[in-house]
CSV table of C-alpha atoms and ligand atoms in Angstrom, one decimal:
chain,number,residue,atom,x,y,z
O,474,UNK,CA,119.5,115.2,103.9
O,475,UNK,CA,116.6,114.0,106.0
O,476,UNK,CA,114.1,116.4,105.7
O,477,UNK,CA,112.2,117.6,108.8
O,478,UNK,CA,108.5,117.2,109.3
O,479,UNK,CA,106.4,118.8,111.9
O,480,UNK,CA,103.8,116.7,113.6
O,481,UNK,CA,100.5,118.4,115.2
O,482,UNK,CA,98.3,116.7,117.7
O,483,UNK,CA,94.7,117.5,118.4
O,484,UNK,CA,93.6,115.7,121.0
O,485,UNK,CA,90.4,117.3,120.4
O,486,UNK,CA,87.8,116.9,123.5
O,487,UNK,CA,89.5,114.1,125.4
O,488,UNK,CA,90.7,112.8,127.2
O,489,UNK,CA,88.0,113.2,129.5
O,490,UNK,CA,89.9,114.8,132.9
O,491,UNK,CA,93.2,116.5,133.8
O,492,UNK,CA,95.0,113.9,135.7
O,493,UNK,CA,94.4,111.4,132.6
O,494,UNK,CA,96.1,114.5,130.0
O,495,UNK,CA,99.0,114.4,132.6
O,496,UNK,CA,99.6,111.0,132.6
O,497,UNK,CA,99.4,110.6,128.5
O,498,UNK,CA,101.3,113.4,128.7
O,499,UNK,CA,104.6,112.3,131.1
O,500,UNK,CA,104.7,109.0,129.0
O,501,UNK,CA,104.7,111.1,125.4
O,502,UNK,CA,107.6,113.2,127.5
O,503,UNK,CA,109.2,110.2,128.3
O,504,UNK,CA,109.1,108.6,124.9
O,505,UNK,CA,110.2,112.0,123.3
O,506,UNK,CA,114.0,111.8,124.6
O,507,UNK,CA,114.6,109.0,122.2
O,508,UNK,CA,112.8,110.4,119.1
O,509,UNK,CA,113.9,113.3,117.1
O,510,UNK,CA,111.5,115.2,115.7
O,511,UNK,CA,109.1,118.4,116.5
O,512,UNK,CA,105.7,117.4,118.1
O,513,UNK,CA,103.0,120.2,118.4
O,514,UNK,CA,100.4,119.3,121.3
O,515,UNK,CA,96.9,121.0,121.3
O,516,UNK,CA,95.2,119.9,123.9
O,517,UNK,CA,91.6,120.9,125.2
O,518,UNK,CA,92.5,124.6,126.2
O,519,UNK,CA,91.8,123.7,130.4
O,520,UNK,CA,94.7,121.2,130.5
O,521,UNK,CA,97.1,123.9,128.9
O,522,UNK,CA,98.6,125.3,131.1
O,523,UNK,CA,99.2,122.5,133.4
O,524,UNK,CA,100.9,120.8,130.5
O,525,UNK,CA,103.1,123.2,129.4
O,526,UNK,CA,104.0,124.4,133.0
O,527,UNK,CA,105.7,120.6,133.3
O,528,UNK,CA,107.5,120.8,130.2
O,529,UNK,CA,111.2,122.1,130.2
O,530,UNK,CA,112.4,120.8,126.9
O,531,UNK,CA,112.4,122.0,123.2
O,532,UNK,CA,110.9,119.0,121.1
O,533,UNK,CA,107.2,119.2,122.4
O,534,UNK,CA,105.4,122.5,121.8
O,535,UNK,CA,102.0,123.3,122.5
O,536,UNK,CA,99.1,124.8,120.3
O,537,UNK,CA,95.3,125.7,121.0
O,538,UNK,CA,92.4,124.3,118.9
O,539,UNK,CA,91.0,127.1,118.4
O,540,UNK,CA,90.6,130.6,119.4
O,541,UNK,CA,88.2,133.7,119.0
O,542,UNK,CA,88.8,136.6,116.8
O,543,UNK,CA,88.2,139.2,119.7
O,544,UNK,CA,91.0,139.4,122.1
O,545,UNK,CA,88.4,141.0,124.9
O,546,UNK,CA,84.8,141.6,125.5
O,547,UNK,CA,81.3,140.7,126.6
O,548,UNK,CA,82.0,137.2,125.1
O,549,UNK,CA,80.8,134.4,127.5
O,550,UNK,CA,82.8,130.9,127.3
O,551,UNK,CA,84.8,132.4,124.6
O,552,UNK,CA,89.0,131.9,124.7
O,553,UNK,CA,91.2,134.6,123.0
O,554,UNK,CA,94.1,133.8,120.9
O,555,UNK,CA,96.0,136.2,123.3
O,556,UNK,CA,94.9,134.0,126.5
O,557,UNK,CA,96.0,130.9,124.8
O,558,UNK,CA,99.4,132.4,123.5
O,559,UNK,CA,99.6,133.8,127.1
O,560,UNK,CA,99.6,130.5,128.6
O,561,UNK,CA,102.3,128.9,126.1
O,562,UNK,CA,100.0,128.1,123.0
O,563,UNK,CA,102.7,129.0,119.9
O,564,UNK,CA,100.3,127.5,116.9
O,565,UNK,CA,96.9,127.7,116.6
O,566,UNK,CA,94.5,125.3,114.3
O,567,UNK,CA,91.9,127.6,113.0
O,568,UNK,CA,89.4,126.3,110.6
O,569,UNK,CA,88.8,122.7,111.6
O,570,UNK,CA,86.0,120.7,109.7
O,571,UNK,CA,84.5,119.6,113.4
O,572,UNK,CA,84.9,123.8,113.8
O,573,UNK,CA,82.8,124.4,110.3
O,574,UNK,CA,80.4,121.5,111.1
O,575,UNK,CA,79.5,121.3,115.0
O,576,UNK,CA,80.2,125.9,115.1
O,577,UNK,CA,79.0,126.9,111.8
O,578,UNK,CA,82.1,128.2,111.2
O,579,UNK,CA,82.3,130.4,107.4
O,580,UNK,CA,85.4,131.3,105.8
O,581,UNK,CA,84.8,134.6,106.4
O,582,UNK,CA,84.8,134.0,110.3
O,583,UNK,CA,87.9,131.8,109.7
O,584,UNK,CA,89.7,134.7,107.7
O,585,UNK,CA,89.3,136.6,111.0
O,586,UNK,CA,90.7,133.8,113.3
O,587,UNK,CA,94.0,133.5,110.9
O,588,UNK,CA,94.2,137.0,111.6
O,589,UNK,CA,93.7,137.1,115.0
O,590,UNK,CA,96.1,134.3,115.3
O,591,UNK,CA,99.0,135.7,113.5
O,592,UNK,CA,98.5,139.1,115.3
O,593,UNK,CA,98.4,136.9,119.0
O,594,UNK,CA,102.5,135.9,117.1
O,595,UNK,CA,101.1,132.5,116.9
O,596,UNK,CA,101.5,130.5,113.8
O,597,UNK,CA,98.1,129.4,112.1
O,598,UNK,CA,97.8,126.0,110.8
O,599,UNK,CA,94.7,126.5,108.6
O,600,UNK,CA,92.9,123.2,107.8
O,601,UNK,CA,90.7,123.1,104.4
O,602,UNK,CA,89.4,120.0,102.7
O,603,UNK,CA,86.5,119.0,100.8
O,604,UNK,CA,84.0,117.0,102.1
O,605,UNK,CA,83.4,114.6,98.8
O,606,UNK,CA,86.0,113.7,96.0
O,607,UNK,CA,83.1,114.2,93.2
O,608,UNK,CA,83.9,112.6,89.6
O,609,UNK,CA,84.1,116.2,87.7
O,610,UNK,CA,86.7,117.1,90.7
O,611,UNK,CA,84.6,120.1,91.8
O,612,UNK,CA,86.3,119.6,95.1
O,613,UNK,CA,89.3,121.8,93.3
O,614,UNK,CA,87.4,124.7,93.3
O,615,UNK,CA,85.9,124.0,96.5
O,616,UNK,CA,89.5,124.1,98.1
O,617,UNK,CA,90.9,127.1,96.1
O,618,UNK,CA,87.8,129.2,97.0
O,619,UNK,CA,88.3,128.2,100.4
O,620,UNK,CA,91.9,129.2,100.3
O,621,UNK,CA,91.0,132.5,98.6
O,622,UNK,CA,88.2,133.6,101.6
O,623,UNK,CA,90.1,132.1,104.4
O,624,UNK,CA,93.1,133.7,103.7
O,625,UNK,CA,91.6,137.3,102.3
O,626,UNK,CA,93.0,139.3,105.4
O,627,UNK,CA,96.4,137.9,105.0
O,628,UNK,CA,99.3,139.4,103.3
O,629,UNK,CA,102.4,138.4,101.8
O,630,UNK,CA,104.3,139.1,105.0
O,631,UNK,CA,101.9,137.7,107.1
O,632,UNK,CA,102.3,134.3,105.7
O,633,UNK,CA,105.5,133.5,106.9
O,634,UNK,CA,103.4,132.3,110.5
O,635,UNK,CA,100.7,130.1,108.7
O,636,UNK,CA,100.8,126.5,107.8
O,637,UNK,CA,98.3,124.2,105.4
O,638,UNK,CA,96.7,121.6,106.8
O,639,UNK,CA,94.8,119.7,104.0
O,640,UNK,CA,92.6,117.9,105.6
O,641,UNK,CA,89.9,115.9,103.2
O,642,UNK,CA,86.7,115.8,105.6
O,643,UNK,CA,86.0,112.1,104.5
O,644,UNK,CA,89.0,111.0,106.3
O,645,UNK,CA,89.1,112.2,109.3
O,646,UNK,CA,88.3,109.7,111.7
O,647,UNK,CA,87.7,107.2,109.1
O,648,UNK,CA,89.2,104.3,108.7
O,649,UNK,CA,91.4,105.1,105.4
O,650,UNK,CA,93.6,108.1,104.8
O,651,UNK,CA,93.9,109.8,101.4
O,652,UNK,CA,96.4,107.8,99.0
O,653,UNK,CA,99.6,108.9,99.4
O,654,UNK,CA,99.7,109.7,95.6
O,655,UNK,CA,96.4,111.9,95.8
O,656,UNK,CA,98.1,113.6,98.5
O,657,UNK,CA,101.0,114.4,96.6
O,658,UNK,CA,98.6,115.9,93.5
O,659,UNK,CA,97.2,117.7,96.7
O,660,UNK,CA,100.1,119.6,97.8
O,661,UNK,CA,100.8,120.2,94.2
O,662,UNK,CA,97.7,121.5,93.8
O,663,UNK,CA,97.1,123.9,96.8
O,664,UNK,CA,100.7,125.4,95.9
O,665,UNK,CA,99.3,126.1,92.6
O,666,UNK,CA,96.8,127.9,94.3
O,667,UNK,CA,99.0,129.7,96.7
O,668,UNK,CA,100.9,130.9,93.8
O,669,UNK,CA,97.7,132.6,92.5
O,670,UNK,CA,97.2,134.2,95.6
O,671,UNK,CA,100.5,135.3,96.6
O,672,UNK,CA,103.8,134.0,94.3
O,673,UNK,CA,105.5,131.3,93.8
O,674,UNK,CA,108.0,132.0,96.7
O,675,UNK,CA,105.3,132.1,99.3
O,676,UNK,CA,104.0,129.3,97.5
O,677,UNK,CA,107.5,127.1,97.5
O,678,UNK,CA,108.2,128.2,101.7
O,679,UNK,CA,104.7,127.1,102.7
O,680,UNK,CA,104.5,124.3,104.7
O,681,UNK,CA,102.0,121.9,103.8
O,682,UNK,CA,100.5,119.2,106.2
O,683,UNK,CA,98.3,116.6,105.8
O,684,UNK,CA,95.5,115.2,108.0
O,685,UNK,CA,92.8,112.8,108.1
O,686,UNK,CA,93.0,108.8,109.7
O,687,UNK,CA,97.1,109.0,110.0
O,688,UNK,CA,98.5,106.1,112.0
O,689,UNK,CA,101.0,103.9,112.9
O,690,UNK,CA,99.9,101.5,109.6
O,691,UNK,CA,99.9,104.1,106.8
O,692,UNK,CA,102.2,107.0,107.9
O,693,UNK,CA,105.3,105.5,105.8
O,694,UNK,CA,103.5,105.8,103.1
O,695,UNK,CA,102.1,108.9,103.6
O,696,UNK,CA,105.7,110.5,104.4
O,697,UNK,CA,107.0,108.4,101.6
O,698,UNK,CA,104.9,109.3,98.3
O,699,UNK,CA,102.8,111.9,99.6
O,700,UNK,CA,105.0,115.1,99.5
O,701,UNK,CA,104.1,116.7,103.1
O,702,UNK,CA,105.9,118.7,105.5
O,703,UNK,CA,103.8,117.4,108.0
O,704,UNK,CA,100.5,115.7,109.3
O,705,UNK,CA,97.9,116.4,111.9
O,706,UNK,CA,96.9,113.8,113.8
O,707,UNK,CA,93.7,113.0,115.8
O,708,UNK,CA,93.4,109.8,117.2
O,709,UNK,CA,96.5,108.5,117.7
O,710,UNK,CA,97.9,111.8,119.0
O,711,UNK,CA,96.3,110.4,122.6
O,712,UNK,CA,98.6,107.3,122.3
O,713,UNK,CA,102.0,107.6,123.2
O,714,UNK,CA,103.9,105.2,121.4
O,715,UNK,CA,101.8,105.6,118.5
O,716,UNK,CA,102.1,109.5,118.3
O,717,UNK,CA,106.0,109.0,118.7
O,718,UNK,CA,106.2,106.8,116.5
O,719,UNK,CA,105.0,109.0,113.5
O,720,UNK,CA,106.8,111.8,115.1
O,721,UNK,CA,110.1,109.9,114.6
O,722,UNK,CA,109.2,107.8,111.1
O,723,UNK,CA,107.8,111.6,109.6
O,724,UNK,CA,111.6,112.5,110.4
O,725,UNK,CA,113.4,109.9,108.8
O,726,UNK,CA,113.7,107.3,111.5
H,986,LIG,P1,92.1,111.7,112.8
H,986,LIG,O1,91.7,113.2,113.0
H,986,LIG,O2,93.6,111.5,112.8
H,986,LIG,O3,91.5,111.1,114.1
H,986,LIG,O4,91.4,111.2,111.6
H,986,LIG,C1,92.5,114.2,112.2
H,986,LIG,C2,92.0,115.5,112.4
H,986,LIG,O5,90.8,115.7,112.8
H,986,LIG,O6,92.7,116.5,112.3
């Protein structure tokens, strides 16, 4: 059996107006018909709503990049994960490295967002990685106490609407991915850690993606050897072909 993947794209700040997110958009629409295969868009939170307003069909959903913990206040520029699911946002990345580096995002404010996200009935996709691979592999601990903070508020229950994305911080927007054999001892690793924290049936239905420089060179590999249920994609989530492409070679071709 052809196992499914699930493909997230964060098109992060681009592209730079609405008319040009339209047009990637209508061309990724286009593609889609031929490819099978579920593609999550998140696209700057102003183009939102236009996008998912043109969108009839089932293949392409839509996600937000991010979201506050509060669903109301005396919060200038701040979006709500309610706003965002109220304009057709079902996922929601919390947790991003560009979110922990450019924000100063902690884990304990991340914990909140997962949250807040699950609450909104959106599903989380919560991104962890370590920002070096150091020789004594302190980057394991790095990622389980990640897990452990980020996901303190979070119950048994509640993980039934959040996804892993492991995203090691040197590859993203890099040149290389991960192996696809580290990325295999990855997954095996952060289900390890899952177990811990919850049991090994949580552990076993959690999906885990992978992120980090995936394109149209390496992503055979990746889907090949490297044990995922799915990847987030930067860069070439803004192109087309290329974003179709992996949707339809991470479900079997
Ligand atoms: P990239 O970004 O695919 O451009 O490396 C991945 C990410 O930031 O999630």
């Amino acid at each position: 059996m052809k196992k499914k993947r699930i493909v997230i794209g964060n098109w992060k700040m681009n592209p730079a107006t609405l008319p040009e997110a339209k047009k990637i958009f209508s061309k990724i629409k286009q593609i889609s018909s031929d490819v099978t295969g579920q593609l999550v868009i998140c696209p700057p939170a102003t183009y939102l709503h236009a996008l998912v307003s043109s969108y009839k069909g089932k293949k392409i959903m839509f996600g937000s990049q991010d979201a506050y913990w509060q669903n109301n206040g005396s919060l200038t520029g701040y979006l709500s994960p309610t706003m965002a699911e109220s304009v057709g946002a079902k996922y929601l990345i919390v947790g991003h490295s560009e979110r922990r580096s450019v924000a100063g995002e902690t884990p304990d404010i991340i914990a909140k967002k997962v949250l807040a996200g699950i609450e909104a009935q959106m599903t989380v996709i919560l991104c962890t990685g370590e920002k070096v691979r150091d020789r004594n592999a302190e980057y394991l601990v790095t990622i389980k106490e990640d897990l452990r903070e980020c996901l303190k508020k979070i119950d048994k229950r509640m993980m039934a609407h959040v996804m892993i994305a492991y995203e090691p911080v040197w590859a993203i927007g890099g040149r290389e991915a991960m192996l696809p054999s580290d990325i295999h001892g990855m997954t095996i690793y952060i289900r390890k850690v899952l177990t811990e924290l919850y049991d090994k049936q949580i552990s076993d239905s959690i999906s885990i993606l992978y992120g980090g420089a995936v394109n149209i060179d390496n992503v055979e590999d990746i889907v090949k050897d490297g044990e995922i249920d799915g990847l987030l994609v930067g860069r070439d989530s803004l192109v087309p072909e290329n974003i179709m492409y992996i949707v339809s070679v991470a479900n079997g071709k």
